[in-house]
Coordinates of C-alpha atoms (C1' of nucleotides) in Angstrom, one line a residue:
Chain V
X1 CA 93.3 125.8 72.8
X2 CA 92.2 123.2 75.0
X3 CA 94.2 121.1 77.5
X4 CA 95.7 124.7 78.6
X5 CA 94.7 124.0 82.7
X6 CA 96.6 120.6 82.2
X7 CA 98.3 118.9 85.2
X8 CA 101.8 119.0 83.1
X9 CA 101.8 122.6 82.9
X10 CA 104.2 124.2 85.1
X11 CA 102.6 126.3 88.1
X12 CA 102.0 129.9 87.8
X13 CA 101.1 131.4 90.8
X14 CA 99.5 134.3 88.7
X15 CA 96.9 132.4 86.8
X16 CA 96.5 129.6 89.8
X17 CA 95.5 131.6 92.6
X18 CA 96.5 130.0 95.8
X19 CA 94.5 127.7 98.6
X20 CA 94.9 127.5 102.0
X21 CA 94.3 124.0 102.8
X22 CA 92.9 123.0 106.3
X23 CA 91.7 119.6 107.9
X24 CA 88.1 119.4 109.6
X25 CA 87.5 116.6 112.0
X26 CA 84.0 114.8 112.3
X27 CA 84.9 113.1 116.3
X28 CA 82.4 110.7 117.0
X29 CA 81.6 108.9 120.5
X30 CA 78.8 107.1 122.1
X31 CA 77.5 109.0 125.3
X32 CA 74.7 108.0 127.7
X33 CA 73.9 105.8 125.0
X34 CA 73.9 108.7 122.3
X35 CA 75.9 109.6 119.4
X36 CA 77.9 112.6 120.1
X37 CA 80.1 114.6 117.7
X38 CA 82.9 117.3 118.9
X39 CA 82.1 120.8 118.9
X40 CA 83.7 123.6 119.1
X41 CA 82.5 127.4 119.9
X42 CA 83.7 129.8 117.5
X43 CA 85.3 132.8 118.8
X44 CA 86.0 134.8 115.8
X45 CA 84.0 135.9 113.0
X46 CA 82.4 134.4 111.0
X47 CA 80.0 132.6 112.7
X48 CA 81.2 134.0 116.1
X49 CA 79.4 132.1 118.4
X50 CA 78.3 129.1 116.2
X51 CA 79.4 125.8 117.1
X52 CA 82.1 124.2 115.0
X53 CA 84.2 121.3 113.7
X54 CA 87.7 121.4 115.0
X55 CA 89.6 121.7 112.9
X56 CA 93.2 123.7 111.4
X57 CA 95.7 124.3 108.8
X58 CA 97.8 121.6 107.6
X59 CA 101.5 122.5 107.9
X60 CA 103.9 123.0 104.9
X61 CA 105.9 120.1 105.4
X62 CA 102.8 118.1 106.5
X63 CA 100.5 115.3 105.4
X64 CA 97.1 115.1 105.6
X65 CA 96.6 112.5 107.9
X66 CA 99.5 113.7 109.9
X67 CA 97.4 116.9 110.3
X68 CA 94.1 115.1 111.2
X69 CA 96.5 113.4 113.7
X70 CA 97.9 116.7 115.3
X71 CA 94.6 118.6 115.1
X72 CA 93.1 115.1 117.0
X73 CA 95.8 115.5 119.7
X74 CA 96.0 119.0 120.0
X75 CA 92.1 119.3 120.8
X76 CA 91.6 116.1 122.6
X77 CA 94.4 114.5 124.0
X78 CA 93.4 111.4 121.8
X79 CA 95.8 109.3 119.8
X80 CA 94.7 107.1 116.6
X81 CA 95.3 103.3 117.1
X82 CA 98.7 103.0 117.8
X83 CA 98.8 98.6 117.0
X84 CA 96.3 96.3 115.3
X85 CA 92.9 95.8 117.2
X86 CA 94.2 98.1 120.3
X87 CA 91.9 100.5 121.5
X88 CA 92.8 103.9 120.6
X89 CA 90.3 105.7 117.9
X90 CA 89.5 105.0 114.6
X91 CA 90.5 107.8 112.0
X92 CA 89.9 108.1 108.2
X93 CA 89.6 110.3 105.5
X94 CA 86.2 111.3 105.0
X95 CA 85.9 113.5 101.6
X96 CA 86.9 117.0 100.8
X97 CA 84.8 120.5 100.5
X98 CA 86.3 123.3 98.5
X99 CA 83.2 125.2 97.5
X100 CA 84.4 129.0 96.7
X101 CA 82.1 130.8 99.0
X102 CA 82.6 128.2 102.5
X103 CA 84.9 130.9 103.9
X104 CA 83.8 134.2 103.4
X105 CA 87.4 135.6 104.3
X106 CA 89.4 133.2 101.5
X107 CA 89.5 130.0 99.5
X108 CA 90.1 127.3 102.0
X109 CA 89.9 123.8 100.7
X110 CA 89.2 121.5 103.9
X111 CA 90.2 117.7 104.1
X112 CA 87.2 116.2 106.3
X113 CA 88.7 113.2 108.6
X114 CA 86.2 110.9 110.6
X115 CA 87.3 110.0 113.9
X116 CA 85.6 107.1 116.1
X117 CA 86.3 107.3 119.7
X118 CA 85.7 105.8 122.9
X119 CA 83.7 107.6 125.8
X120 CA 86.7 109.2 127.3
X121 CA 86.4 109.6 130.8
X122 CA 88.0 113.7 130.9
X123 CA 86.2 115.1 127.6
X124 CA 88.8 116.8 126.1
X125 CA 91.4 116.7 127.9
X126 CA 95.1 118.3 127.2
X127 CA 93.5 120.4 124.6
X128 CA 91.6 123.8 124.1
X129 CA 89.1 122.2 126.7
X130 CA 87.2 125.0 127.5
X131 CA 85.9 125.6 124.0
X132 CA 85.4 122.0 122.9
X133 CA 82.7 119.7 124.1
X134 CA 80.5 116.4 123.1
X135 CA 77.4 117.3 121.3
X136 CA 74.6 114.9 121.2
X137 CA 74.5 114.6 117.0
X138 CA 70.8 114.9 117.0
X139 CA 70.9 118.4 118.4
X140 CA 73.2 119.6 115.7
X141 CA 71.4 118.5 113.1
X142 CA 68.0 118.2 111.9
X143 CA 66.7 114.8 111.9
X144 CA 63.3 113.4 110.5
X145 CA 60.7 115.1 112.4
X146 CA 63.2 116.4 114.6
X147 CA 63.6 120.2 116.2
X148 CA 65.4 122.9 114.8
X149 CA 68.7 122.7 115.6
X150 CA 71.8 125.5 115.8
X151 CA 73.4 126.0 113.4
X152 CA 76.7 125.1 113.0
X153 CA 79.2 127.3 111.3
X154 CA 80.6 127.3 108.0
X155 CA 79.5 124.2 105.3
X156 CA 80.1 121.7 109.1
X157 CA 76.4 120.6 109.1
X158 CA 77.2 119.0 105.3
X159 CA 80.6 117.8 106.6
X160 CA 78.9 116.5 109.7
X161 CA 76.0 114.8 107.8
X162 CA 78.8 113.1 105.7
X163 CA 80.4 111.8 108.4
X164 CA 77.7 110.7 110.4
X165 CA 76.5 108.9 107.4
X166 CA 79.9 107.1 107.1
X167 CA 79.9 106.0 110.5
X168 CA 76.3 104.5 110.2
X169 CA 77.3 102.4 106.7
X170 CA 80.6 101.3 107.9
X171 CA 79.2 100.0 111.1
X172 CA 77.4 97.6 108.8
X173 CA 79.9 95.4 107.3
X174 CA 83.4 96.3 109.3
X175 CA 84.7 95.7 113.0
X176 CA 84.6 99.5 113.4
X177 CA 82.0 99.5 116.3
X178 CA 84.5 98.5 118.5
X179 CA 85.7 101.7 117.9
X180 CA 83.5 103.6 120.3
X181 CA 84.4 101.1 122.6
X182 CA 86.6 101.0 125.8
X183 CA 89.8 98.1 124.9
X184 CA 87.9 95.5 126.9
X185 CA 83.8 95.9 126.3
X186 CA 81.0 93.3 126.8
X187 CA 78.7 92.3 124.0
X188 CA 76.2 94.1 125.3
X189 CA 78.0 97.0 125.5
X190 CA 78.5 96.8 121.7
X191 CA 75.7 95.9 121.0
X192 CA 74.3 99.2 122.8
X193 CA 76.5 101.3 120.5
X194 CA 74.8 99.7 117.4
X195 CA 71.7 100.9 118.7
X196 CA 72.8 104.5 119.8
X197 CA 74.5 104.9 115.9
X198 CA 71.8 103.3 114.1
X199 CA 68.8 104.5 116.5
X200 CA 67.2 100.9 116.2
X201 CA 67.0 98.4 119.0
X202 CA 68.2 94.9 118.4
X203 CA 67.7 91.4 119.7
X204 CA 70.2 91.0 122.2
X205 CA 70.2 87.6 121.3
X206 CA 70.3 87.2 118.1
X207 CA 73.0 89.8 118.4
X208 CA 75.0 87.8 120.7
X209 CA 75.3 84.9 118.3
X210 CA 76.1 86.9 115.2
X211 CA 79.1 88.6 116.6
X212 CA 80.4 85.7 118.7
X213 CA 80.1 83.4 115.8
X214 CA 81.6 85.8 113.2
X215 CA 85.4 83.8 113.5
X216 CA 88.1 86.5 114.4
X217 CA 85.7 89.2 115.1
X218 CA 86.0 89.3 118.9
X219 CA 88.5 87.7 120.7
X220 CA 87.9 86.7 124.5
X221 CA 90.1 88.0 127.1
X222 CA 89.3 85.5 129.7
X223 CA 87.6 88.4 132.0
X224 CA 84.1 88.7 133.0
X225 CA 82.2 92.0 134.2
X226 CA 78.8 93.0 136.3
X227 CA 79.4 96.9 135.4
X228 CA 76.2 96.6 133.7
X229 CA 74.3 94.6 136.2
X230 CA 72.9 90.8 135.9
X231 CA 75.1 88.2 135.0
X232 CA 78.5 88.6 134.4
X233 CA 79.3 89.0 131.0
X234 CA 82.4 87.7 129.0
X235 CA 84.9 90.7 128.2
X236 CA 86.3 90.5 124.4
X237 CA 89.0 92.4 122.7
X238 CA 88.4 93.4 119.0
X239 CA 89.5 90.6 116.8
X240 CA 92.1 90.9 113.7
X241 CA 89.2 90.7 111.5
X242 CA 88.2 94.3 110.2
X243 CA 85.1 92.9 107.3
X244 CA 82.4 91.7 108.8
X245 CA 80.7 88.6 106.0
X246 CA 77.4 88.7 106.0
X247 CA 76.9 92.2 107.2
X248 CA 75.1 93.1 110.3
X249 CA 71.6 94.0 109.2
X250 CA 70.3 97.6 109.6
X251 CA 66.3 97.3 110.5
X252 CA 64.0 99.6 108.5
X253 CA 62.7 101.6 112.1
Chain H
X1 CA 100.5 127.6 123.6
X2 CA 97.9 124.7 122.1
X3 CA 95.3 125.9 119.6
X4 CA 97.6 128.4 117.4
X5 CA 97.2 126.6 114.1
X6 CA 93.3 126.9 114.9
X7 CA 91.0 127.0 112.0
X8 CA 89.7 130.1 114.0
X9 CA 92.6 132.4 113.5
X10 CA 93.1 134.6 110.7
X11 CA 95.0 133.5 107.7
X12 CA 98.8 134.8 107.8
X13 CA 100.4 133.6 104.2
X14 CA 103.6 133.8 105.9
X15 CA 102.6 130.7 108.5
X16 CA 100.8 129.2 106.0
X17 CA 102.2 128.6 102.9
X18 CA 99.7 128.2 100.1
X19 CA 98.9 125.0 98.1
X20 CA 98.3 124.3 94.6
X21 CA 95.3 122.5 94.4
X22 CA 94.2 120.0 91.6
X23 CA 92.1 116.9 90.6
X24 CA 92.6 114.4 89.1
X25 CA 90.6 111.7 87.4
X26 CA 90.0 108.1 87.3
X27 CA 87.6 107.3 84.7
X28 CA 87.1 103.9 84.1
X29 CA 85.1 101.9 81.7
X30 CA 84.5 98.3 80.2
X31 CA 85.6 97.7 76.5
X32 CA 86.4 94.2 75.3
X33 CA 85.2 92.6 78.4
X34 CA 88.0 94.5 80.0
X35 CA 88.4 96.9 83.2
X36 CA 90.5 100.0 81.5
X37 CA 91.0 103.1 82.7
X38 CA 92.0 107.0 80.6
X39 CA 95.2 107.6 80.6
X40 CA 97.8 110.0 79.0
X41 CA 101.4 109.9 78.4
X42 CA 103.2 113.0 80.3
X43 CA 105.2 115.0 77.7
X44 CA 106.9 117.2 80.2
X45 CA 109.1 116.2 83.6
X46 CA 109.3 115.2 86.0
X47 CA 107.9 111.4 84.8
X48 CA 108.1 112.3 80.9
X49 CA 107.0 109.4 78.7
X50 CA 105.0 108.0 81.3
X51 CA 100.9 107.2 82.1
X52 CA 99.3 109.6 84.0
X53 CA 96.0 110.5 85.1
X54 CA 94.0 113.1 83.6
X55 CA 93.7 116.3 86.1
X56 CA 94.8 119.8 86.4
X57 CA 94.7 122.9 87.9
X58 CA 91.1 123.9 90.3
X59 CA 90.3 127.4 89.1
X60 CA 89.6 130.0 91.4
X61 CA 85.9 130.3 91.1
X62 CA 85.5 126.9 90.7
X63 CA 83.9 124.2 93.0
X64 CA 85.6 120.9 93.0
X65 CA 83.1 119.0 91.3
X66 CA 83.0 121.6 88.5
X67 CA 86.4 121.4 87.8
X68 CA 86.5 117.3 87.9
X69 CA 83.7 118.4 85.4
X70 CA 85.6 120.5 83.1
X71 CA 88.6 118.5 82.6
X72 CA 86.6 115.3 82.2
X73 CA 85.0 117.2 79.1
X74 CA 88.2 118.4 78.0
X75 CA 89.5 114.9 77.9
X76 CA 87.0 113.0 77.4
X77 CA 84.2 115.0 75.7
X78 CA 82.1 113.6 78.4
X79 CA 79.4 114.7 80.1
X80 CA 78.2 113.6 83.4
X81 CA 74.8 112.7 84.1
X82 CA 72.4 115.3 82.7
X83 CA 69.2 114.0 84.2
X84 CA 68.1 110.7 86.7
X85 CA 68.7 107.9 85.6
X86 CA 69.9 108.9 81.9
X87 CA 73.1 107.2 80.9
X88 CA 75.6 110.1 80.7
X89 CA 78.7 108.8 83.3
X90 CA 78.7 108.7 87.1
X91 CA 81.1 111.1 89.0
X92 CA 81.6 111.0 92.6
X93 CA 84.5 112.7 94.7
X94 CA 87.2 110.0 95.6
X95 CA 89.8 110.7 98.5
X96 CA 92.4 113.8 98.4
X97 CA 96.4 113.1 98.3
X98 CA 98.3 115.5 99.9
X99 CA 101.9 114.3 100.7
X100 CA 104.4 116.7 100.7
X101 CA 106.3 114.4 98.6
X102 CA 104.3 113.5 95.8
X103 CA 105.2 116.0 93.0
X104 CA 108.6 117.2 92.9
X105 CA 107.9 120.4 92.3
X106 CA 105.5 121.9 94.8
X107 CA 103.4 121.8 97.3
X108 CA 99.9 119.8 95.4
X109 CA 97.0 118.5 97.2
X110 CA 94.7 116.3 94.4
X111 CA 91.9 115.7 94.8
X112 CA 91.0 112.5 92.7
X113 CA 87.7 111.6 91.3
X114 CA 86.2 108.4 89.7
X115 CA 83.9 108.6 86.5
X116 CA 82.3 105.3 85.6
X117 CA 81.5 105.5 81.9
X118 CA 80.6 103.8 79.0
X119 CA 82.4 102.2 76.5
X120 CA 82.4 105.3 74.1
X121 CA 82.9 105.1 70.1
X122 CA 85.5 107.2 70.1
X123 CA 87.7 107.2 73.1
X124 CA 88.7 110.6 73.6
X125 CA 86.5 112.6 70.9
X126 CA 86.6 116.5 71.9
X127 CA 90.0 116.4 73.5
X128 CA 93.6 116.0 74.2
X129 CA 92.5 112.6 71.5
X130 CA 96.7 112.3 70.8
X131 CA 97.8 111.6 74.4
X132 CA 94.9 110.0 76.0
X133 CA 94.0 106.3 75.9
X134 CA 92.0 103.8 77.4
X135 CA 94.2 101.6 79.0
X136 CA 93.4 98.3 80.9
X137 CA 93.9 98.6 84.3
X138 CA 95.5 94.9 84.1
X139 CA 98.2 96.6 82.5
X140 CA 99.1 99.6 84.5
X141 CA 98.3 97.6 88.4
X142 CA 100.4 94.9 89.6
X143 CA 97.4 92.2 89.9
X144 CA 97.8 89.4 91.9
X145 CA 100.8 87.2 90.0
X146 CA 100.1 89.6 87.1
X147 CA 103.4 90.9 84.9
X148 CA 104.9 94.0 86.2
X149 CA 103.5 96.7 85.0
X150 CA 104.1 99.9 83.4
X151 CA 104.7 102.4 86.3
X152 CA 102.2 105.2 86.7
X153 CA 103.7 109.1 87.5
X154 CA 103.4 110.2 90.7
X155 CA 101.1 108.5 93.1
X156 CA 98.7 107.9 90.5
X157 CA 99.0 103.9 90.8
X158 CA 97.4 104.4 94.2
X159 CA 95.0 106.4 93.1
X160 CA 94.0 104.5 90.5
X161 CA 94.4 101.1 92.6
X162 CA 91.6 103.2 94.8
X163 CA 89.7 104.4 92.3
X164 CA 89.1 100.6 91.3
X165 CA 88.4 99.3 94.7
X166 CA 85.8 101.6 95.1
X167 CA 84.2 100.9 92.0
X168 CA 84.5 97.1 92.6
X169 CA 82.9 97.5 96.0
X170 CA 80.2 100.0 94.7
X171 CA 78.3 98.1 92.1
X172 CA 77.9 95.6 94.3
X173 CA 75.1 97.5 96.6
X174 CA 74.3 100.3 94.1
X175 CA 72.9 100.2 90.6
X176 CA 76.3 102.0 89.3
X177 CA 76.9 99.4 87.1
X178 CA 74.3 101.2 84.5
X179 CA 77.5 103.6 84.6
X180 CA 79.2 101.2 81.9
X181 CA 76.3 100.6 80.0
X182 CA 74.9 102.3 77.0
X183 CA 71.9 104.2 77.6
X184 CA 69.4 101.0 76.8
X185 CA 71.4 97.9 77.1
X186 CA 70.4 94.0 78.2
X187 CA 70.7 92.2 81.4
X188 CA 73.2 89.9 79.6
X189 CA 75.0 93.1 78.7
X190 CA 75.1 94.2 82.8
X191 CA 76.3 91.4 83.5
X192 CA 79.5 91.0 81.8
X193 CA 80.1 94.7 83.2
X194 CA 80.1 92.8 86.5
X195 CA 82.3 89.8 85.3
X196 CA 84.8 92.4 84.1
X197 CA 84.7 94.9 86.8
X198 CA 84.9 91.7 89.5
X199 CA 87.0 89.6 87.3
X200 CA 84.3 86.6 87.9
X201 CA 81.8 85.0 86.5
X202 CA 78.5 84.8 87.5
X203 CA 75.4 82.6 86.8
X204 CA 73.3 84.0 84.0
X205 CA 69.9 82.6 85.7
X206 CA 70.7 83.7 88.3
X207 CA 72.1 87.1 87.6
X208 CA 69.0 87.5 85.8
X209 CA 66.3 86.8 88.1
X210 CA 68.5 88.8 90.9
X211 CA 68.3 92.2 88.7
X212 CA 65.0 92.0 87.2
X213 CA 63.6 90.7 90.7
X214 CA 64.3 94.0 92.4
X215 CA 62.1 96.6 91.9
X216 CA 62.7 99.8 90.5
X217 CA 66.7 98.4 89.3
X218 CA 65.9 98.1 85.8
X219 CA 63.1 99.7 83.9
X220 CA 61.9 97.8 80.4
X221 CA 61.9 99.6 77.3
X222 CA 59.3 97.5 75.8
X223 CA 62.2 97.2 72.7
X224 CA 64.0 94.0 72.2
X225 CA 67.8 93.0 70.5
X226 CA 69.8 90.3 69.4
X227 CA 73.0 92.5 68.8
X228 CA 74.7 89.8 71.6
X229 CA 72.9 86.7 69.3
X230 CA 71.0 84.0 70.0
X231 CA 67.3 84.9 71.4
X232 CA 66.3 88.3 71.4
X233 CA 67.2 90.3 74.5
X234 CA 64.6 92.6 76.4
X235 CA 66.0 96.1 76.3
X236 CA 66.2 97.9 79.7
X237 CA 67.4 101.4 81.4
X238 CA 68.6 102.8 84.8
X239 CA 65.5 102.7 87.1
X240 CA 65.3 104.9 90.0
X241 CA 66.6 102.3 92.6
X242 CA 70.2 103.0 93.5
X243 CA 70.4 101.2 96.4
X244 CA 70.4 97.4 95.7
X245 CA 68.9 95.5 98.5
X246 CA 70.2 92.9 99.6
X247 CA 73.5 93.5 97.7
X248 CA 75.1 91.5 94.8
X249 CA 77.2 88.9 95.8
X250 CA 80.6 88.9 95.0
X251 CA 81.8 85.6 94.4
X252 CA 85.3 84.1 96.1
X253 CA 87.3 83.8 93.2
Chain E
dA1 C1' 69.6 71.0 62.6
dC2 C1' 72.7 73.3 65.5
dA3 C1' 74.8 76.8 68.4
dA4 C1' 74.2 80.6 71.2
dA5 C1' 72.1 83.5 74.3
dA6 C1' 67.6 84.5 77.0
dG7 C1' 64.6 83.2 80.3
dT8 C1' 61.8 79.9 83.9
dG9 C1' 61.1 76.2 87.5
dT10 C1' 62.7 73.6 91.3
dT11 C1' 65.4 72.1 95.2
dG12 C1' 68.5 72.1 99.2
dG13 C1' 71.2 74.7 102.3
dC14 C1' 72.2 78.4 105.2
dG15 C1' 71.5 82.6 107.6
dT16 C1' 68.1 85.3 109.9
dT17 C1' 64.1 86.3 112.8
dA18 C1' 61.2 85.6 116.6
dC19 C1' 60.6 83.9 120.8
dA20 C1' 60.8 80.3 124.7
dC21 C1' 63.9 79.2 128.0
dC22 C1' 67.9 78.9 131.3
dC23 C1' 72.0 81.2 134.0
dA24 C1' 74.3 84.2 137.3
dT25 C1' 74.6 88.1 139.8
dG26 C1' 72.9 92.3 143.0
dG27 C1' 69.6 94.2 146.0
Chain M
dC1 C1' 62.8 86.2 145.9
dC2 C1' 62.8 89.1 142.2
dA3 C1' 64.7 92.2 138.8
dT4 C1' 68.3 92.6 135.4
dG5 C1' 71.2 91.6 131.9
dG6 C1' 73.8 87.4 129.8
dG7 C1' 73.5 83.5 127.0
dT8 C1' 71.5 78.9 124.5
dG9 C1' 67.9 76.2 121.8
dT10 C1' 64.7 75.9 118.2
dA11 C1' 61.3 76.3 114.5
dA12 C1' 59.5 79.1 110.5
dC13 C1' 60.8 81.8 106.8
dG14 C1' 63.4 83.8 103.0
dC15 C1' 67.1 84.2 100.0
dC16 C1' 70.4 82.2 97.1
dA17 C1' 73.5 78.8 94.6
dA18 C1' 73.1 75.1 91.5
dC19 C1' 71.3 73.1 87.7
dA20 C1' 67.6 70.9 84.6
dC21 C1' 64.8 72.7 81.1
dT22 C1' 62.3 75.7 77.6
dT23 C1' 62.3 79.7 74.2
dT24 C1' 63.8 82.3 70.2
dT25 C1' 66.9 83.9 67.2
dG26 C1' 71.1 83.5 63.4
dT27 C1' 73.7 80.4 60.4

DNA sequence: ACAAAAGTGTTGGCGTTACACCCATGG
DNA sequence: CCATGGGTGTAACGCCAACACTTTTGT
């Protein structure tokens, strides 16, 4: 008889074995003009000692996102975008990982969420701050050519890949740069995360013009800045306009 | 005390209480110059009479993927690509629903999948065939002006409305599109998979030199046809490209 | 002969690249 | 005065939309 596993059937604990279900964040930043992921130091086995995702159990009465959002908070101090175009981070679901064997100790299905966050100034502050720290991505994970790098516990090098990869596409054709990005930023300054994300360099100029003349994309706030030396520099806020038509264009190196 | 739903800690079924995991399936093809989607009429409550999703129950052994697997072939009789390139349908993981609210019943975290097929013989040969049916997704999603339509169960209109938008936004930088087609099929043929994915239409000339210009997008077959009339039609497969550089455009309207 | 679908050639516009050049500040 | 980063101008190139035109079949 086919069809038996059906989603009509009613649930019987007996035959449909339980899952704890967690949430895994993938925190990005832009550092000293590197990309940086959040990591935390496992101090339990398995993997006592590894770096890790943070990460949690979702609540029974709780959403995903709503989980992302406390597990964000709890580690952090950091709040998703509270209004449209306001600073704050960027957070999304990224995909899900339920292999059998992730967790040695049970079957844990984990909802991955990708965060993009501005340098903060205090880390991880109002959180488990002593445990959790900014990583540079490229010594977590092995990059063309690159060094070995430590392992990270659990399946988190996929989840990090995945999320890393996300980061790099979106970048491409959405507003979401300004994501890594303090409310007020310079073009350079956003331009400079392109490169740290993407590990190219781009034309400044040529830069300039595409995002100033993308309409609704950044949005002058009158302000001007020297915090990166030379001329002042015009401060923008992100604009309402979250696609980005024609895309910014990745170079091949 | 921060930290104490920690992903660290050992699991305490008690805190935690466990989830029933599932996934669910948005399989779409084209038939008729038509977007439609598998669905099947729920013959049990909550939501009895209505269109549903396909999905059920994760096993306990089972990874994710292999389960969206299983219940595709018990629906469907399909089977997802065997080898590169080969026709068989694309399956790729989608996004996880986990409200608390979203079946009546219990605690249920989906997670949905999208198969891109093509347009089979028999529908649903191998399967639930009485309950399942392509439907178009015109009918079951509220277009723009459309007629109301016939409500989905549970939160499977979103899903569905996702499912759709991904596909819509993935053929136009991937080759996915061969997804729809039959294992050999003509550039002509490809292109009205676009027009009814997109809901457009698009310059034949054009269409044409933009697929057969990119290398390593379409492989010839050396065969010919004139199963669509008029001059004979080269015959083509999936080549091993599946990133289309620069992408197709989506027109305005 | 005609309709229908497959292909090719050509042209103008627009976005991008590459780079010369000017601007405004700090040291 | 010079270094540094911000910003504008401009020409060459490439891709693409638009459309005229040819090819090869079925009826």
């Amino acid at each position: 008889m086919r069809g038996t596993y059906d989603h009509d059937m009613p649930y019987d604990p007996s035959v449909y074995p339980p899952f704890a279900v967690t949430v895994d964040l993938v925190v990005l930043t832009v550092r000293r003009n590197a990309l940086c992921a959040l990591a935390v130091r496992r101090g339990e086995e398995p993997f006592r000692g590894r770096w890790a995702l943070p990460g949690g159990f979702v609540r029974a009465d709780e959403d995903l996102a709503t989980a992302a959002v406390r597990e964000l908070a709890e580690e952090t101090g950091l709040r998703p975008q509270e209004s449209e175009g306001h600073a704050g981070a960027h957070l999304e679901q990224l995909a899900t990982y339920g292999d059998p064997s992730r967790d040695p100790r049970m079957r844990v299905v984990s909802v991955a969420h990708l965060v993009l966050a501005p340098d903060l100034p205090a880390p991880t502050a109002g959180g488990d701050a002593e445990r959790a720290r900014w990583v540079p991505v490229a010594s977590l994970l092995a990059g063309p050519g690159g060094a070995a790098p430590e392992p990270l516990a659990f399946d988190h090098a996929r989840i990090l890949t995945d999320g890393v990869e996300r980061a790099r596409s979106k970048i491409e054709y959405s507003s979401l740069a300004a994501a890594f990005c303090a409310p007020e930023f310079t073009v350079g300054e956003l331009r400079r995360v392109y490169e740290a994300v993407w590990g190219v360099s781009l034309d400044p100029r040529n830069f300039h013009r595409k995002v100033t003349g993308t309409p609704g994309f950044l949005v002058p706030t009158g302000g001007t800045t020297t915090r990166q030396g030379g001329r002042p520099a015009q401060l923008f806020r992100a604009g309402g306009a979250t696609l980005l038509n024609p895309p910014m264009l990745r170079p091949e190196a």
